[in-house]
CSV table of C-alpha atoms in Angstrom, one decimal:
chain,number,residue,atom,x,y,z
A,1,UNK,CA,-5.2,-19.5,24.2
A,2,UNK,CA,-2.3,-19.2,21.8
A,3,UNK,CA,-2.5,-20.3,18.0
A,4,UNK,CA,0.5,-20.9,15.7
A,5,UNK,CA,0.0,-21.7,11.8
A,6,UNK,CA,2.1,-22.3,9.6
A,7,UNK,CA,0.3,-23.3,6.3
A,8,UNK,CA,3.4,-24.3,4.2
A,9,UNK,CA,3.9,-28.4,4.5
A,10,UNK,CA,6.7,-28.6,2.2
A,11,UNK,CA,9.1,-26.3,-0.3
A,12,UNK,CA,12.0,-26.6,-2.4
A,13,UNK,CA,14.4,-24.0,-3.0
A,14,UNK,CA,17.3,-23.4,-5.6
A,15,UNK,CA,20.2,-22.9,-3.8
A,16,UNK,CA,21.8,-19.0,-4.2
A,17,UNK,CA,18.0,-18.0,-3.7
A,18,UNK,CA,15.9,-16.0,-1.1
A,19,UNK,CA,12.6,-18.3,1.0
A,20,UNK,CA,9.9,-16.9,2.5
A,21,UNK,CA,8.6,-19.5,5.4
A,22,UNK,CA,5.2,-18.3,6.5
A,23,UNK,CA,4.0,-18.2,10.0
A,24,UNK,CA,1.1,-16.7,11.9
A,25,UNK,CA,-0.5,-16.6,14.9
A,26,UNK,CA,-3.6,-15.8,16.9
A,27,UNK,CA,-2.9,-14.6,20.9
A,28,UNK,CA,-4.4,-12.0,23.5
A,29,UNK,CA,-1.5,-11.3,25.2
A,30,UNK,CA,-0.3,-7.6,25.0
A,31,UNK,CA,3.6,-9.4,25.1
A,32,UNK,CA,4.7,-12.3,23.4
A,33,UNK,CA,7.7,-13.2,21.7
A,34,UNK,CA,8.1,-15.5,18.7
A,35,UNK,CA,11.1,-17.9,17.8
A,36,UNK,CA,11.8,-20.1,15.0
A,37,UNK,CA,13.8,-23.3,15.3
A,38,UNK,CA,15.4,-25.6,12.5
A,39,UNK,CA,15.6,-29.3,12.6
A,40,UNK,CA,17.8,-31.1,10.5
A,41,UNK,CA,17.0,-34.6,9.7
A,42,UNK,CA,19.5,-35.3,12.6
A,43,UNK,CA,16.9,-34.3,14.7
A,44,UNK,CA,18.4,-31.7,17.1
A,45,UNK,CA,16.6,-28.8,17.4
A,46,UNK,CA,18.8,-25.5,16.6
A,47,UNK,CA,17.3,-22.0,17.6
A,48,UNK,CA,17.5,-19.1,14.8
A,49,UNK,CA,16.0,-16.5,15.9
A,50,UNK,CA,13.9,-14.5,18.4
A,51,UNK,CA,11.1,-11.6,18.1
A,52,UNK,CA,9.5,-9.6,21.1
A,53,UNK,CA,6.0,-8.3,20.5
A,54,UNK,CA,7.5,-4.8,21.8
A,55,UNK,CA,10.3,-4.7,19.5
A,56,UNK,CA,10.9,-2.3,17.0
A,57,UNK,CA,13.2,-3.4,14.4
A,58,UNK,CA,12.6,-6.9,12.3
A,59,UNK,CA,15.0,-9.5,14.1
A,60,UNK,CA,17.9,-10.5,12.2
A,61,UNK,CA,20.6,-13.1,12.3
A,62,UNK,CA,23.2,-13.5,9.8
A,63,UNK,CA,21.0,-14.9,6.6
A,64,UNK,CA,18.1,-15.4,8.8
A,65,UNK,CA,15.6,-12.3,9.4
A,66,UNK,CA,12.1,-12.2,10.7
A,67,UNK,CA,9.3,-10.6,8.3
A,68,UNK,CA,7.2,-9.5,11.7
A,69,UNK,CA,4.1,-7.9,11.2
A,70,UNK,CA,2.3,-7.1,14.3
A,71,UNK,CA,-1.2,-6.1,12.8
A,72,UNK,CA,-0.9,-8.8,10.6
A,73,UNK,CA,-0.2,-11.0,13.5
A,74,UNK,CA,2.5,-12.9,10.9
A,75,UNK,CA,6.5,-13.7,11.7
A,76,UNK,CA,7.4,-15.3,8.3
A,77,UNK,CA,11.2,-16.1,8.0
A,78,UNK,CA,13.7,-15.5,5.3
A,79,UNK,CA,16.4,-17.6,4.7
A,80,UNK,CA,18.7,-15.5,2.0
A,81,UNK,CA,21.3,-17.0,-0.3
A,82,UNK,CA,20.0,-20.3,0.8
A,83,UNK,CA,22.7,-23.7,1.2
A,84,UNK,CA,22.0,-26.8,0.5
A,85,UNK,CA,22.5,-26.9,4.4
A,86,UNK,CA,19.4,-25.5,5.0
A,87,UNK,CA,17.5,-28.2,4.1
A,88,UNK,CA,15.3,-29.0,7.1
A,89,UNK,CA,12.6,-28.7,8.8
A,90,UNK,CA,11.7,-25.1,10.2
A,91,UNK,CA,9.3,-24.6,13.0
A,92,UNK,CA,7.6,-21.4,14.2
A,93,UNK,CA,6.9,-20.5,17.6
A,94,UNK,CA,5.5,-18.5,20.6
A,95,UNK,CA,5.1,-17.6,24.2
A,96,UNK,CA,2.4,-15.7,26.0
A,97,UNK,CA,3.1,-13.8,29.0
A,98,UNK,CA,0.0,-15.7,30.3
A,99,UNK,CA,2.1,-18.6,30.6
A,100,UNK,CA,5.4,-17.7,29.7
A,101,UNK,CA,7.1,-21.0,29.8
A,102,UNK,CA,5.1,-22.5,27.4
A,103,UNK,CA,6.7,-22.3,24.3
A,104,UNK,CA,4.4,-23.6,21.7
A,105,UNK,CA,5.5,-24.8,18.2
A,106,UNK,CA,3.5,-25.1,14.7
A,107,UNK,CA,3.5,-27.9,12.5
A,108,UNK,CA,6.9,-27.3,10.8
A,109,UNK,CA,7.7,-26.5,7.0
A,110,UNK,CA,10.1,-29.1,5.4
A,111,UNK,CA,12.4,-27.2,3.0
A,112,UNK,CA,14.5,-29.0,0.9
A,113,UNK,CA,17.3,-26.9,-0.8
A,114,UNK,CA,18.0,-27.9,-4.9
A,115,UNK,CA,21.8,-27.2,-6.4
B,1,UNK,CA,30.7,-26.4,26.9
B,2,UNK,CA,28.4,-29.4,26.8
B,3,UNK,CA,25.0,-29.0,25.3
B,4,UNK,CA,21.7,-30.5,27.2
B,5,UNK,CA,22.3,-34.4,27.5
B,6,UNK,CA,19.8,-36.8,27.1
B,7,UNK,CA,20.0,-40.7,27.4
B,8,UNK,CA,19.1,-43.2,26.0
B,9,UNK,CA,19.3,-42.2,22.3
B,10,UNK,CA,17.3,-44.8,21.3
B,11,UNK,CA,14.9,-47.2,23.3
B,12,UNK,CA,12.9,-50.3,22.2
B,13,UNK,CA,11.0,-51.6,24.3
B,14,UNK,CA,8.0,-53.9,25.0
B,15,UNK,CA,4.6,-52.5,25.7
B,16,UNK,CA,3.7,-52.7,29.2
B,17,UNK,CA,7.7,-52.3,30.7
B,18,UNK,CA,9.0,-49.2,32.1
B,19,UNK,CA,11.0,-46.9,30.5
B,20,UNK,CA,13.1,-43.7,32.3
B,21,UNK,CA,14.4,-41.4,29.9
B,22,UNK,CA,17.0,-39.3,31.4
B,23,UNK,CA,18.3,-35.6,31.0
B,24,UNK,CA,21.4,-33.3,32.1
B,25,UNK,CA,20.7,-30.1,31.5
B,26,UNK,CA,23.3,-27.3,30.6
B,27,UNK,CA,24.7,-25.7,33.5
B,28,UNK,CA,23.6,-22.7,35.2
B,29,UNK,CA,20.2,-22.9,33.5
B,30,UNK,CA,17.1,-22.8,35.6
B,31,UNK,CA,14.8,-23.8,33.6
B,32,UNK,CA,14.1,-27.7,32.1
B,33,UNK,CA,11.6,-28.7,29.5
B,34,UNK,CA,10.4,-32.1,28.2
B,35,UNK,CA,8.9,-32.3,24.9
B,36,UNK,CA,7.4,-35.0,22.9
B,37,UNK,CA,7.1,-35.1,18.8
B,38,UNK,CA,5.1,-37.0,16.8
B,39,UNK,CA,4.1,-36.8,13.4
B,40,UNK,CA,0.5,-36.5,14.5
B,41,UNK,CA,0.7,-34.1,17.1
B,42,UNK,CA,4.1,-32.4,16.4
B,43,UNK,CA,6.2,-31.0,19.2
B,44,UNK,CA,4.0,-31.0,22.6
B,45,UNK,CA,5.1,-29.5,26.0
B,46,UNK,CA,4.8,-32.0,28.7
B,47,UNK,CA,6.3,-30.5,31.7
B,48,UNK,CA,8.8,-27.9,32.8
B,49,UNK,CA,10.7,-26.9,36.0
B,50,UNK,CA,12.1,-24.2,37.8
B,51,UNK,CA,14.7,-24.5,39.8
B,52,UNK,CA,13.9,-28.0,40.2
B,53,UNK,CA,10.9,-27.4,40.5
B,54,UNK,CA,7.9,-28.7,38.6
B,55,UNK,CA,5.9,-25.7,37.5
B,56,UNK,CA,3.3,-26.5,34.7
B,57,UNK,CA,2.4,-30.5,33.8
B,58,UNK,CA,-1.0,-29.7,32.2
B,59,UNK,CA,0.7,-31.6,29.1
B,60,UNK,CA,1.7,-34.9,30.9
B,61,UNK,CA,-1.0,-37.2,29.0
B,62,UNK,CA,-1.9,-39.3,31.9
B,63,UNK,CA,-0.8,-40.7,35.1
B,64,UNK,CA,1.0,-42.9,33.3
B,65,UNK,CA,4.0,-40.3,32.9
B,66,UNK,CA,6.0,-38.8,35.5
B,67,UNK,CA,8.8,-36.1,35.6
B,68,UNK,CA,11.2,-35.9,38.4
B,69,UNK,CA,14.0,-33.4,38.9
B,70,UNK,CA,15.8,-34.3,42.0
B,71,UNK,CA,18.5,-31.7,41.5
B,72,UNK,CA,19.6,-28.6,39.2
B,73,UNK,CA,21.5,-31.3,36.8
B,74,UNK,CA,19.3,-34.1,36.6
B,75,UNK,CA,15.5,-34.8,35.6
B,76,UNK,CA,14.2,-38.3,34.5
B,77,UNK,CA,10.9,-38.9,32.5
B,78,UNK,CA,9.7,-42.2,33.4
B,79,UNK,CA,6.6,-43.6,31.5
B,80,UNK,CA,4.8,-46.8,33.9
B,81,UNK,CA,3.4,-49.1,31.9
B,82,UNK,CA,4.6,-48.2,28.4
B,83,UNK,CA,2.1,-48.6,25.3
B,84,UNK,CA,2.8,-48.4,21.6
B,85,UNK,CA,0.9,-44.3,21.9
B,86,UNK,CA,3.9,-43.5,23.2
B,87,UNK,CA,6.4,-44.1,20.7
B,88,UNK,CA,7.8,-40.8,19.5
B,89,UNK,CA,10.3,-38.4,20.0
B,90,UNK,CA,11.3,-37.1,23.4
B,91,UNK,CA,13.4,-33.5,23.8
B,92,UNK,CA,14.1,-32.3,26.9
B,93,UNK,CA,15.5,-28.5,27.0
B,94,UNK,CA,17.1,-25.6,29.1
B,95,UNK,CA,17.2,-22.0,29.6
B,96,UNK,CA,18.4,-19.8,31.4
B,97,UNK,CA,15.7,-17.4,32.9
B,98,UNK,CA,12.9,-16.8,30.1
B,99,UNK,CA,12.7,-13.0,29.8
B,100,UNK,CA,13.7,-11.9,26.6
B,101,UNK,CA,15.6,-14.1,24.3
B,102,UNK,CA,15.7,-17.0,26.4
B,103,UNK,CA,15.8,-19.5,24.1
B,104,UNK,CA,15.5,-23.4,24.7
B,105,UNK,CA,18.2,-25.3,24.0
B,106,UNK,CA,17.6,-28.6,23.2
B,107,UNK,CA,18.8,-32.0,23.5
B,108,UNK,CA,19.1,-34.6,21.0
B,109,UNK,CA,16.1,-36.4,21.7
B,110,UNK,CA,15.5,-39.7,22.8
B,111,UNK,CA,13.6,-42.0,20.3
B,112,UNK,CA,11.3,-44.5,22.0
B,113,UNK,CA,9.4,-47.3,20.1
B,114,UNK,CA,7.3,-49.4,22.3
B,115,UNK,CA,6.5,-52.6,20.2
């Protein structure tokens, strides 16, 4: 069975600055791979970014990069230079290769970004 | 090119009636999700196909739900009778393949009340 956690219920950022979203997770499988999706309060949910178990290198995408720490078993996300854009609510999640369409989410962190 | 499609948007309805949410997945993908979120249970995997068809539906809450996918650009939920339990959220999402990346893309969601 597959865990995800994400401890954080809420934050609020100033914008211009650097947030740390926390995520970990509990798995057997050797392979895995972890996302993380934003939602707007529109509701549509937008994929950031994507981290194999196997992988090397820390994901990144533009001002999004994945904090991965395998013996840690934590995928925390930072958002850099943040935009009042951002705010939103950010989920965490994973796959298994014991059931590799599953994709399973956490609870979500609302981040609301401050001018 | 058009994202994943999903209809109605909204739907109020009245507790006992059937309801068919409907979903067009993006093109080429072989792979369709449906979703539900709730505040009380977040996002939750209900069912997913491959090519067509139905692969996992350990997450279909009862018999009351049913998924169908009677072609590679076309898959209804249909809940039958309704309750007020079910009032939430409901994504459905495509991918193509699932190795590597293979990100979901979702749709907008349709929101259900059932009064």
């Amino acid at each position: 069975a597959q865990k995800i956690t994400q401890t954080q219920p809420g934050m609020f950022v100033q914008e211009k600055e650097a947030v740390t979203l926390d995520c970990t997770y509990d798995t057997s499988d050797p392979s895995y791979g972890l996302f993380w999706y934003k939602q707007p309060s529109s509701g549509e949910m937008i994929f950031l970014i994507y981290q194999g178990s196997y992988d090397q290198q820390n994901a990144t995408e533009g001002r999004y990069s994945l904090n991965f720490q395998k013996a840690r078993k934590s995928a925390n996300l930072v958002i850099s230079a943040s935009q009042l854009g951002d705010s939103a609510m950010y989920f965490c999640a994973m796959r298994g290769t014991d059931s590799w369409g599953k994709l399973q989410f956490g609870a979500g962190t609302q981040v609301v970004v401050t001018p | 090119d058009a994202g994943v499609i999903q209809s109605p948007r909204h739907e109020v309805t009245e507790m006992g009636q059937e309801v068919t949410l409907r979903c067009k997945p993006i093109s080429g993908h072989d792979y369709l999700f449906w979703y539900r979120q709730t505040m009380m249970r977040g996002l939750e995997l209900l069912i997913y196909f491959n090519n067509n068809v139905p692969i996992d539906d350990s997450g279909m809450p009862e018999d009351r739900f049913s998924a169908k996918m009677p072609n590679a650009s076309f898959s209804t939920l249909k809940i039958q009778p309704s309750e007020p339990r079910d009032s939430a959220v409901y994504f459905c999402a495509s991918s193509f393949g699932l190795m590597g990346t293979g990100e979901l893309f979702f749709g907008e969601g349709s929101r259900l009340t059932v009064l």
